[in-house]
Short mmCIF file of C-alpha atoms and ligand atoms in Angstrom, two decimals:
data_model
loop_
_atom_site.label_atom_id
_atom_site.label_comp_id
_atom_site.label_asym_id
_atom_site.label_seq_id
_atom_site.Cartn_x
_atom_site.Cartn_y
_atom_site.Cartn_z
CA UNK P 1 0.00 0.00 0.00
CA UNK P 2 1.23 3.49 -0.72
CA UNK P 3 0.24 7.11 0.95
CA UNK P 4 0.19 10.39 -0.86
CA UNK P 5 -0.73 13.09 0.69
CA UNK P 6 -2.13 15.72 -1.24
CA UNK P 7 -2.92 18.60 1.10
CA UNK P 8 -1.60 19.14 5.15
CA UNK P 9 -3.71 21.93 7.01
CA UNK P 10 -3.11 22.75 10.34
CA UNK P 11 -2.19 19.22 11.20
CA UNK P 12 -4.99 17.54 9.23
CA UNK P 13 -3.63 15.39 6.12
CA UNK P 14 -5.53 14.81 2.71
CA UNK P 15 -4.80 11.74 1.15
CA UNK P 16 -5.19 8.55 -0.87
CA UNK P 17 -3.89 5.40 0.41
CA UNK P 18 -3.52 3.31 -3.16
CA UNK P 19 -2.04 -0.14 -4.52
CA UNK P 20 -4.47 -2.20 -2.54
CA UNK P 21 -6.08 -5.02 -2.86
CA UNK P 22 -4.92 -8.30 -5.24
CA UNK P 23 -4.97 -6.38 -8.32
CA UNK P 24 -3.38 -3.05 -7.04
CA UNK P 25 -6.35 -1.23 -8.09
CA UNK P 26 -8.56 0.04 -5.32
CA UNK P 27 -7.78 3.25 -3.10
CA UNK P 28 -9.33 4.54 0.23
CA UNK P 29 -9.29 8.07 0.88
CA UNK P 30 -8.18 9.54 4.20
CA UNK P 31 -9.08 11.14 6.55
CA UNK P 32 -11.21 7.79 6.36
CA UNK P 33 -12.56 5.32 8.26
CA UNK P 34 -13.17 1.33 7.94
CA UNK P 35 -16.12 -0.51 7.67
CA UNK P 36 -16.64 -2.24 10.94
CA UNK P 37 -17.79 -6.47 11.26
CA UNK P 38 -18.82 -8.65 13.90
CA UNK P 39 -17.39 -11.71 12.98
CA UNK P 40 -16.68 -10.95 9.42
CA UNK P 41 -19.77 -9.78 8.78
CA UNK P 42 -21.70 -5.77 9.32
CA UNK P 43 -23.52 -6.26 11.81
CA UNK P 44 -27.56 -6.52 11.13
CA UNK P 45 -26.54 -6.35 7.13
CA UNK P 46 -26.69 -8.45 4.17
CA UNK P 47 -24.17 -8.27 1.31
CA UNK P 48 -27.24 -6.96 -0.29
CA UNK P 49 -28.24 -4.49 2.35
CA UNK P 50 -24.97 -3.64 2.57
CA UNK P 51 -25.02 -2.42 -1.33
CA UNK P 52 -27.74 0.10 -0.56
CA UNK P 53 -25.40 2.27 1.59
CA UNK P 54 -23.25 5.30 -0.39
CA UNK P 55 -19.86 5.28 0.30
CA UNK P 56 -19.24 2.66 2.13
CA UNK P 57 -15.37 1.86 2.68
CA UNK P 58 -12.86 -0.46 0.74
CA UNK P 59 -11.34 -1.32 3.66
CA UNK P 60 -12.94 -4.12 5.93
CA UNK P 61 -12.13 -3.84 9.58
CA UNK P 62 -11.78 -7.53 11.28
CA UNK P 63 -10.74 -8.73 14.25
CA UNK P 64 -8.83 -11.17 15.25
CA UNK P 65 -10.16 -11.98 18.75
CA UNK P 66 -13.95 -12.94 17.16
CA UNK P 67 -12.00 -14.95 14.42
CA UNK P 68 -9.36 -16.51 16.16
CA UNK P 69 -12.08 -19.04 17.91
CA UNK P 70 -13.20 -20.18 14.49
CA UNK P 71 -9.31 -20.52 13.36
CA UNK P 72 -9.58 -24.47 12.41
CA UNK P 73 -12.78 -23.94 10.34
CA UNK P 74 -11.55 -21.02 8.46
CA UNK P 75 -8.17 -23.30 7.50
CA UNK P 76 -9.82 -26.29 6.35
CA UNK P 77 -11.36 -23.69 4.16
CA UNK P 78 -7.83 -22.91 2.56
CA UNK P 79 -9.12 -20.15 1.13
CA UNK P 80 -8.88 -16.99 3.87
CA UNK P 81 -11.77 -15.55 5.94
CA UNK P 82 -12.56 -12.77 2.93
CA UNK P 83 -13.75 -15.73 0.72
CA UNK P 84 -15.28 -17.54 3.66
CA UNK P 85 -16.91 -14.46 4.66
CA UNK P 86 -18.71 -13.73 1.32
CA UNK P 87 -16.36 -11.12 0.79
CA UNK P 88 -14.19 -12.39 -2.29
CA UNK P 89 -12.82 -8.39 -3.48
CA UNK P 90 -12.59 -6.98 0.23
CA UNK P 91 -9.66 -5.24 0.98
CA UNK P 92 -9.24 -6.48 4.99
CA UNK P 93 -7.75 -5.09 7.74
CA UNK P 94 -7.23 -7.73 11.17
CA UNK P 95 -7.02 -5.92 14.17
CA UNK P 96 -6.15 -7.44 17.88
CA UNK P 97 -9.72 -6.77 19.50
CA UNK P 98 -13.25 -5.53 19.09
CA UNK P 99 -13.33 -1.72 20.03
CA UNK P 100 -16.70 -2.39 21.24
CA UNK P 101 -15.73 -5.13 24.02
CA UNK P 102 -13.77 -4.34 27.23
CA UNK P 103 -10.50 -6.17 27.90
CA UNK P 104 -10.06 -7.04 31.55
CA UNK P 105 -6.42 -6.28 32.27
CA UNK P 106 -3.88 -7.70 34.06
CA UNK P 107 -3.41 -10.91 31.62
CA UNK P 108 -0.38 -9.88 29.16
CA UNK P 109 2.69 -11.42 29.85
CA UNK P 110 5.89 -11.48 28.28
CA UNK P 111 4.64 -14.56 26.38
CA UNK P 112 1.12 -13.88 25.88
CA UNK P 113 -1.56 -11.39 25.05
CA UNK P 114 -5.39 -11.70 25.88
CA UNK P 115 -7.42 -11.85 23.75
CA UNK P 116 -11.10 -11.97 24.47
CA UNK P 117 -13.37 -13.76 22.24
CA UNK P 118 -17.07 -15.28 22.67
CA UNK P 119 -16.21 -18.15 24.20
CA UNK P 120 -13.72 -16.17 27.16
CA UNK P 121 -9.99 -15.36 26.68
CA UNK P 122 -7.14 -16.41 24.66
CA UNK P 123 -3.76 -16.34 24.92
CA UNK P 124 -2.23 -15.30 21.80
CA UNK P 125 2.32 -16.11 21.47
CA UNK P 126 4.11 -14.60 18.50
CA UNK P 127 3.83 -18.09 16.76
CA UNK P 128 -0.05 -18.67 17.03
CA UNK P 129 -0.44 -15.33 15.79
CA UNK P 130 1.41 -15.97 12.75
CA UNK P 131 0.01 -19.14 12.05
CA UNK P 132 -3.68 -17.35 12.68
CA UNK P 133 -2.73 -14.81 10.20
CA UNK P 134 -1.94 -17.22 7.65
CA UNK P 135 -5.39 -18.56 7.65
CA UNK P 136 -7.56 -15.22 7.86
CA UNK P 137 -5.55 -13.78 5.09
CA UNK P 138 -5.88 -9.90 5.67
CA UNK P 139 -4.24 -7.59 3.79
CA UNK P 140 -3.15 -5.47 6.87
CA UNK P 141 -3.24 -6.45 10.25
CA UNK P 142 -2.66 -5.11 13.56
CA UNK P 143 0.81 -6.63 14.85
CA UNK P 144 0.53 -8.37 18.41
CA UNK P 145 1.39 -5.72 21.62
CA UNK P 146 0.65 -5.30 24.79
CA UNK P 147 -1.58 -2.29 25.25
CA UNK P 148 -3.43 -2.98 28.34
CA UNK P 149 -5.16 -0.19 29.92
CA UNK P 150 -5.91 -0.49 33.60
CA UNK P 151 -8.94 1.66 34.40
CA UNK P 152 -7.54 4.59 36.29
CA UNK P 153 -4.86 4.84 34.46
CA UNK P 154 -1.36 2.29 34.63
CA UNK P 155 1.59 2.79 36.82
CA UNK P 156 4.89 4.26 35.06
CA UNK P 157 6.69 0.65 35.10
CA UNK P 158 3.56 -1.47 33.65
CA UNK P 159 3.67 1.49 30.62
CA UNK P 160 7.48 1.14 30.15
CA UNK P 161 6.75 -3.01 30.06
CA UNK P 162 4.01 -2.14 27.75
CA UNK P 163 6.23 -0.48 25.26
CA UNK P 164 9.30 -3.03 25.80
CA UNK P 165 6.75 -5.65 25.52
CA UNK P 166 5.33 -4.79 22.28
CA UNK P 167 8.56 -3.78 20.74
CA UNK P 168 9.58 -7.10 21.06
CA UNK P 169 6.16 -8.94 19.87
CA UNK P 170 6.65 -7.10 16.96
CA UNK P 171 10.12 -7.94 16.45
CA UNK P 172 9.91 -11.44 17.11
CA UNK P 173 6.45 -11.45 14.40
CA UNK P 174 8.47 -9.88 11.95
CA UNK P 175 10.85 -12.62 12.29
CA UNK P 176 8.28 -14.88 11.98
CA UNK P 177 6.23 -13.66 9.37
CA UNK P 178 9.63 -13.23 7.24
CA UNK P 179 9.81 -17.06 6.91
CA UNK P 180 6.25 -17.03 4.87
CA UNK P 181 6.18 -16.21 1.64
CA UNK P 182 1.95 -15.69 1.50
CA UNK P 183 2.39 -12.90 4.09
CA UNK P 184 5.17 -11.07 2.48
CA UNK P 185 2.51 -8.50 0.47
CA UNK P 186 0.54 -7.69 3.93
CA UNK P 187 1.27 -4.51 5.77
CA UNK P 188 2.19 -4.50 9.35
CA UNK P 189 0.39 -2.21 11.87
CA UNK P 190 2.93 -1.35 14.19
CA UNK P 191 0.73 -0.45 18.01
CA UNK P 192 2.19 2.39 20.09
CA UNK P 193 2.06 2.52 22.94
CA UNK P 194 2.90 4.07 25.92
CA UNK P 195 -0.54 5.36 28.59
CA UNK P 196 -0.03 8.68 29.54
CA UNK P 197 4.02 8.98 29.53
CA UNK P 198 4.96 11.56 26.97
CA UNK P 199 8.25 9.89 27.12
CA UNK P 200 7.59 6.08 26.55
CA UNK P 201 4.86 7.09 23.71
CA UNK P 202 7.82 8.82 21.98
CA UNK P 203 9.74 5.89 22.65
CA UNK P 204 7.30 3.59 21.19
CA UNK P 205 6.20 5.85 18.25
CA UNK P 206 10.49 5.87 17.12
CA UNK P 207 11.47 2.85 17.99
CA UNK P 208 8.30 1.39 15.64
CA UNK P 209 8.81 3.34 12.88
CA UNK P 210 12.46 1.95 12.89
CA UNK P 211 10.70 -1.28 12.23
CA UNK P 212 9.43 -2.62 8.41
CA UNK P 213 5.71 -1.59 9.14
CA UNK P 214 3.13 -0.44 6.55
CA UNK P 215 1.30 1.81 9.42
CA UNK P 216 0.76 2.72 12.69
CA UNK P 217 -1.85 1.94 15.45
CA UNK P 218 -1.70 4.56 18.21
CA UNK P 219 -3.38 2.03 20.78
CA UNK P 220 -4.47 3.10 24.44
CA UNK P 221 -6.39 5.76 23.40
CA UNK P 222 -10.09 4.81 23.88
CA UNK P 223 -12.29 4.80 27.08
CA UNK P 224 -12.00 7.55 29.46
CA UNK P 225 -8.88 7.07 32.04
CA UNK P 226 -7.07 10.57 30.08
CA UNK P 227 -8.82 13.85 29.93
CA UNK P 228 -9.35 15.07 26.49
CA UNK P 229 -6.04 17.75 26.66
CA UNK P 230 -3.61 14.54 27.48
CA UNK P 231 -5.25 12.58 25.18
CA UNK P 232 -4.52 15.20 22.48
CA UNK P 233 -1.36 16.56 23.16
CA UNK P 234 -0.18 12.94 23.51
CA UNK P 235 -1.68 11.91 19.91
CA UNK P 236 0.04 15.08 19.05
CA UNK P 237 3.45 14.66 20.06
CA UNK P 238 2.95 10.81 18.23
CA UNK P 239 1.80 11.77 15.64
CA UNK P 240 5.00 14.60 14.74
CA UNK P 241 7.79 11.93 15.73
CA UNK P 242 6.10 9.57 13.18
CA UNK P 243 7.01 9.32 9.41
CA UNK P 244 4.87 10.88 6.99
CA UNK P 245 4.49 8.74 4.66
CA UNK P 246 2.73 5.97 6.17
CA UNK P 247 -1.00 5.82 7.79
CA UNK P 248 -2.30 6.53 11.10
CA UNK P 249 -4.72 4.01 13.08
CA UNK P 250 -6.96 5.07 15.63
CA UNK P 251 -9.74 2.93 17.71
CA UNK P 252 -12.66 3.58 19.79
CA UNK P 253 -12.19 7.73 19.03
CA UNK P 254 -15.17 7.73 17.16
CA UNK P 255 -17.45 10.17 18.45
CA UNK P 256 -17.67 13.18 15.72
CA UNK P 257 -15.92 15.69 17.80
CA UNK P 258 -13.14 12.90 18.83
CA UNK P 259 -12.72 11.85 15.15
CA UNK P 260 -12.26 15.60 14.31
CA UNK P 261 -9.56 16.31 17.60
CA UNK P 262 -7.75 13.57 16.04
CA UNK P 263 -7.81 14.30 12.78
CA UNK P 264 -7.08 17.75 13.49
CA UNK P 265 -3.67 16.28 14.98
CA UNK P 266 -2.39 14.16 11.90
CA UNK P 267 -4.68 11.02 12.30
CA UNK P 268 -5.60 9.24 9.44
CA UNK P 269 -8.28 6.53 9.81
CA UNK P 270 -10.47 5.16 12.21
CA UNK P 271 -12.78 2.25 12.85
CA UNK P 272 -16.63 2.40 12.67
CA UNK P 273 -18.21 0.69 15.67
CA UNK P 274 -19.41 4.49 16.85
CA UNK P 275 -22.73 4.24 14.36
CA UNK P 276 -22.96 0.61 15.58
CA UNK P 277 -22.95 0.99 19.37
CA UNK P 278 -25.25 3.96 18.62
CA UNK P 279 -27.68 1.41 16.44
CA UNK P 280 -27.45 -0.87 19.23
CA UNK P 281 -29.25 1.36 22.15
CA UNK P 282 -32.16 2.44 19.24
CA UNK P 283 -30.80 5.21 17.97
CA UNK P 284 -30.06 7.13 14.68
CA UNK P 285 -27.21 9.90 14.33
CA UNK P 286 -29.08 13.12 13.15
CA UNK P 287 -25.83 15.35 13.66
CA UNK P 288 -24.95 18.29 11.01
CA UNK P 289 -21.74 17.90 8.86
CA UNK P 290 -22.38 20.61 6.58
CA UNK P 291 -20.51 23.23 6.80
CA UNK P 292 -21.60 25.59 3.72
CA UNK P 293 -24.05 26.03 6.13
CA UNK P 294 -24.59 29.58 8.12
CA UNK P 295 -22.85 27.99 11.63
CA UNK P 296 -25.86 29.51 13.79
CA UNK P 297 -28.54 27.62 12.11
CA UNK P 298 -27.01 23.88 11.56
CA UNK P 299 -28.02 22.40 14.60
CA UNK P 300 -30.67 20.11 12.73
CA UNK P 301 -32.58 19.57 15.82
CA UNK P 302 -32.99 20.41 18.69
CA UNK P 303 -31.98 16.91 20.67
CA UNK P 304 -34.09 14.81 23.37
CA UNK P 305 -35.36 16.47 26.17
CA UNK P 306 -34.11 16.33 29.50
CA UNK P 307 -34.60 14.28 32.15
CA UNK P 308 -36.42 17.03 33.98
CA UNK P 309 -39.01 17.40 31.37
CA UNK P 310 -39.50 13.77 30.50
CA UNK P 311 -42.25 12.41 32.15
CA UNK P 312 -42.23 9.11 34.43
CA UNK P 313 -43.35 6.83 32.19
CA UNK P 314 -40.48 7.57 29.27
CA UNK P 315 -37.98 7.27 31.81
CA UNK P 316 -38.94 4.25 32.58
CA UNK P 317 -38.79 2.70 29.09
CA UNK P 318 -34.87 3.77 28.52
CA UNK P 319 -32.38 0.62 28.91
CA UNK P 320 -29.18 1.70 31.03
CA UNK P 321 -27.55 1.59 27.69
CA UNK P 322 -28.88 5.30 27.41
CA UNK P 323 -26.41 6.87 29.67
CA UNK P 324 -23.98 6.34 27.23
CA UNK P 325 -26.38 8.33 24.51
CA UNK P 326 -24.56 11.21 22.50
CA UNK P 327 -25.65 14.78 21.57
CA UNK P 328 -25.14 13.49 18.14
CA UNK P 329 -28.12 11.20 18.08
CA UNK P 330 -31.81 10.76 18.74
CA UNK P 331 -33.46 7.76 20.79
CA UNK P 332 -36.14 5.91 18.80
CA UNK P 333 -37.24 4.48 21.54
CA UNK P 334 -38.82 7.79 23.08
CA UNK P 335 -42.59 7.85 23.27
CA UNK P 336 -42.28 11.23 21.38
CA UNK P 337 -41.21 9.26 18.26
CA UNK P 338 -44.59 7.72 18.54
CA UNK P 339 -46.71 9.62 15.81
CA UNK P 340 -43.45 11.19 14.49
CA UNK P 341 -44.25 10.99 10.65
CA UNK P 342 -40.87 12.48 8.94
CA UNK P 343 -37.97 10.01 8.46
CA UNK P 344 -34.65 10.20 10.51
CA UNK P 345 -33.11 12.99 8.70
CA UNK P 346 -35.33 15.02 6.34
CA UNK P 347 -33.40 14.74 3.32
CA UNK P 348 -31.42 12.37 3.74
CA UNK P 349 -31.04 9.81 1.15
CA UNK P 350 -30.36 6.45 2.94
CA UNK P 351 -33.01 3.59 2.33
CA UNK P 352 -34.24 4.05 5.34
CA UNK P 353 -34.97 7.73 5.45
CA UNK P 354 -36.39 6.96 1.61
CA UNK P 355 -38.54 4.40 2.82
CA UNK P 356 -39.47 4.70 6.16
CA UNK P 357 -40.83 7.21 9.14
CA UNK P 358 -39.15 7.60 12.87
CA UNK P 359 -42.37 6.44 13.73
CA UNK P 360 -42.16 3.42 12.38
CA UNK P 361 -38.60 2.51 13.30
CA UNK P 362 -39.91 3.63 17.21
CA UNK P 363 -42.82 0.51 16.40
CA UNK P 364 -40.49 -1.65 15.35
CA UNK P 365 -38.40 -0.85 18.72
CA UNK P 366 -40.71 -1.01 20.77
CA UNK P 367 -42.24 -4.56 19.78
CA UNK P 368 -38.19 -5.26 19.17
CA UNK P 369 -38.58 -6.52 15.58
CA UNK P 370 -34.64 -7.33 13.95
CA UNK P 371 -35.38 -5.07 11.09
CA UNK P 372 -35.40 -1.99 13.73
CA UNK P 373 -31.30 -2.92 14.08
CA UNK P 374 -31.18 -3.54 9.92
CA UNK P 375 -32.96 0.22 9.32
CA UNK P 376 -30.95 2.18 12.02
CA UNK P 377 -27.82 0.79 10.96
CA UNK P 378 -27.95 1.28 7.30
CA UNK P 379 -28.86 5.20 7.66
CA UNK P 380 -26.32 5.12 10.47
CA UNK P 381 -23.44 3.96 8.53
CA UNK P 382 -24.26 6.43 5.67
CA UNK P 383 -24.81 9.42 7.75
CA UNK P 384 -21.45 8.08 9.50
CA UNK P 385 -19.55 7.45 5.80
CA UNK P 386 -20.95 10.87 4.85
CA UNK P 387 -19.73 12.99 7.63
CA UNK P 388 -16.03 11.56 6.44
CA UNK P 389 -16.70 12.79 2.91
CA UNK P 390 -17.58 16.43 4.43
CA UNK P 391 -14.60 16.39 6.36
CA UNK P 392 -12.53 15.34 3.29
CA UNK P 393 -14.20 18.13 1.25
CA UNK P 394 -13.80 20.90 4.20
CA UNK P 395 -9.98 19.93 4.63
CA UNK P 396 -9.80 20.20 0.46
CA UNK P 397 -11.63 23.62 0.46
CA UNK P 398 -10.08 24.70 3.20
CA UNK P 399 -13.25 25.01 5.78
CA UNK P 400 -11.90 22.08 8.11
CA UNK P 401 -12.14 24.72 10.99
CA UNK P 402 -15.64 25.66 10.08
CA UNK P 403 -16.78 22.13 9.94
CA UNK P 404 -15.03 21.45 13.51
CA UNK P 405 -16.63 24.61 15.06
CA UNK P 406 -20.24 23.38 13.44
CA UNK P 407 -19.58 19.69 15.02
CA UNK P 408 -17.98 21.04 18.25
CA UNK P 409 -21.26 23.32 18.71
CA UNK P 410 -23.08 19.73 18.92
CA UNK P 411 -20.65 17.90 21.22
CA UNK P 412 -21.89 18.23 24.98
ZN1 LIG S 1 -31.14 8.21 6.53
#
């Protein structure tokens, strides 16, 4: 795979990452992000479904700790999970874990990472990680490391392990990986690491880029043990002591205003479980992403209301899941949704906003019928893809900073 950036503003890169894929022909455009599977698969869609959405991404995002459990089935296959999958042309990338699902810490050794799968945790060594990677046949993949993140933040000498640690997983993979002639074409992710030390993530970020990798992972950065200002200045300082010409990774950052922090600070790409955890509490992202737009009119609506003015009743009927609910988003499951006769997003050109009402999609939630999940999720992935083609467009025309003022105006 090969970078060119076309454009750098203020820290944000334009780009086209091209060569991929068997024939060398296909591109993905960054800032960008992946399209996210459970399993191999998006969740609630259909190939076919899938084919209704606009612009959905040529890269596949996969990961390893679903797949790994069905490792033996996939190799009798011989023929690599894209294949197996239904997903002959996709351009894959394997990462370690599901952004969506927690890793308990303290299992990482020098031998071993965790990972955690369906059926409870696995230990992963350099060799079965190699040998797994030879089966699932992605095109990039995430390269084993040990990026643990104790809740609270970890203690200066678990970091410094952390960085050693993965260092030498990679090195040792590398070795590995060397010896097999199928994997020579696939791009290594190198993670960095590194918590909250300034010093060990510049550590990690050089010593990696030292290494053969194809791209970079900067891992620890999801959940909410750093304040936003670490978090950034951090991604920041990575982000300058890496090379240019090779892609920046990113998961869990996917709210809009993260995705525009980080992309304001020279990341790349970024996974897309954000429009799938917000499909799985009922709800559909209604946020504005156009910036042409006079900035004091784009709020598109005005969001739920508070808890104050909900009555009893609708309090009741939200799932705990809600307390993780976004400004960027509207719960279906609200009564006021009821009689609500206008699709999701007036306008908008999804299937689902073509097809159907908000009050329909809050029926279908409330009597928890599948194709609620199947609706929500296609108009959530487009409105999700879409917001990645305004930012491209705002970074090309120059408007980047109008877009992240319209999105940041949102954010609460
Ligand atoms: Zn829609």
């Amino acid at each position: 795979m090969k970078l060119t950036l076309s454009k750098i503003s203020t820290g944000a890169r334009l780009g086209v990452i091209s060569s991929l894929g068997r024939n060398g022909a296909q591109t993905l455009e960054v800032p960008g992000c992946l399209l996210y599977t459970k399993t191999g698969s998006p969740p609630h869609l259909t190939h076919d479904t899938l084919q209704t959405i606009d612009g959905v991404p040529s890269v596949t995002h996969i990961t390893l700790s679903t797949l790994v459990e069905h490792q033996e089935v996939i190799e009798e296959y011989k023929e690599g999970i894209g294949k197996f999958a239904g997903m002959p042309d996709a351009i894959l990338y394997c990462s370690l874990h599901d952004p969506v699902t927690p890793c308990p810490a303290g299992y990482n050794t020098n031998k071993v990472v965790s990972l955690w799968g369906t059926g409870g945790r696995l230990e992963m060594t350099p060799q079965k990680f190699v040998s797994a990677q030879r089966v699932l046949r992605a095109d990039w993949f995430q390269c084993l490391s040990d990026g643990e993140v104790t809740p609270g933040g970890n203690s200066k000498k678990r970091i410094k392990k952390s960085v050693d640690r993965s260092l030498a997983f990679l090195d040792q993979c590398l070795q590995l990986l060397a010896k097999h002639e199928e994997l020579k074409h696939c791009a290594v992710i190198g993670a960095v690491e590194g918590g909250e030390q300034l010093d060990e993530r510049l550590r990690s970020a050089r010593e990696t880029a030292k290494r053969p990798v194809g791209g970079f992972l900067l891992d620890g950065f999801h959940g909410s043990s750093m304040d936003r200002d670490t978090k950034l200045s951090l991604i920041s300082a990575v982000t300058d002591a890496l090379p240019e010409d090779k892609p920046r990774l990113i998961h869990g950052m996917g709210r809009p205003d993260e995705v525009l922090d980080c992309v304001q600070k020279g990341v790349d790409l970024f996974d897309s479980c954000f429009p799938y955890q917000v499909t799985e509490r009922g709800c559909a992202l209604v946020f504005n992403h156009c910036y042409h737009l006079d900035p004091e009119t784009t709020v598109v609506e005005k969001n739920e209301p508070s808890d104050g003015e909900r009555n009893g009743d609708e309090r009741e009927e939200l799932d705990a899941d809600d307390s993780e609910m976004t400004s960027f988003e509207i719960c279906l499951k609200e009564k006021r949704f009821q009689e609500d006769f206008r699709p999701l997003i007036e306008g908008c050109a999804c299937f689902s906003c073509r097809r159907h009402t908000r009050a329909y999609i809050h029926h279908l939630l409330t009597v928890k019928e599948l194709l609620a999940g199947i609706l929500l999720m296609i108009h959530n992935f487009q409105h999700y893809f879409n917001f990645f083609s305004s930012i491209r467009s705002a970074l090309r025309e120059g408007k980047l900073d109008v877009l992240a003022g319209i999105i940041r105006k949102q954010a609460s």
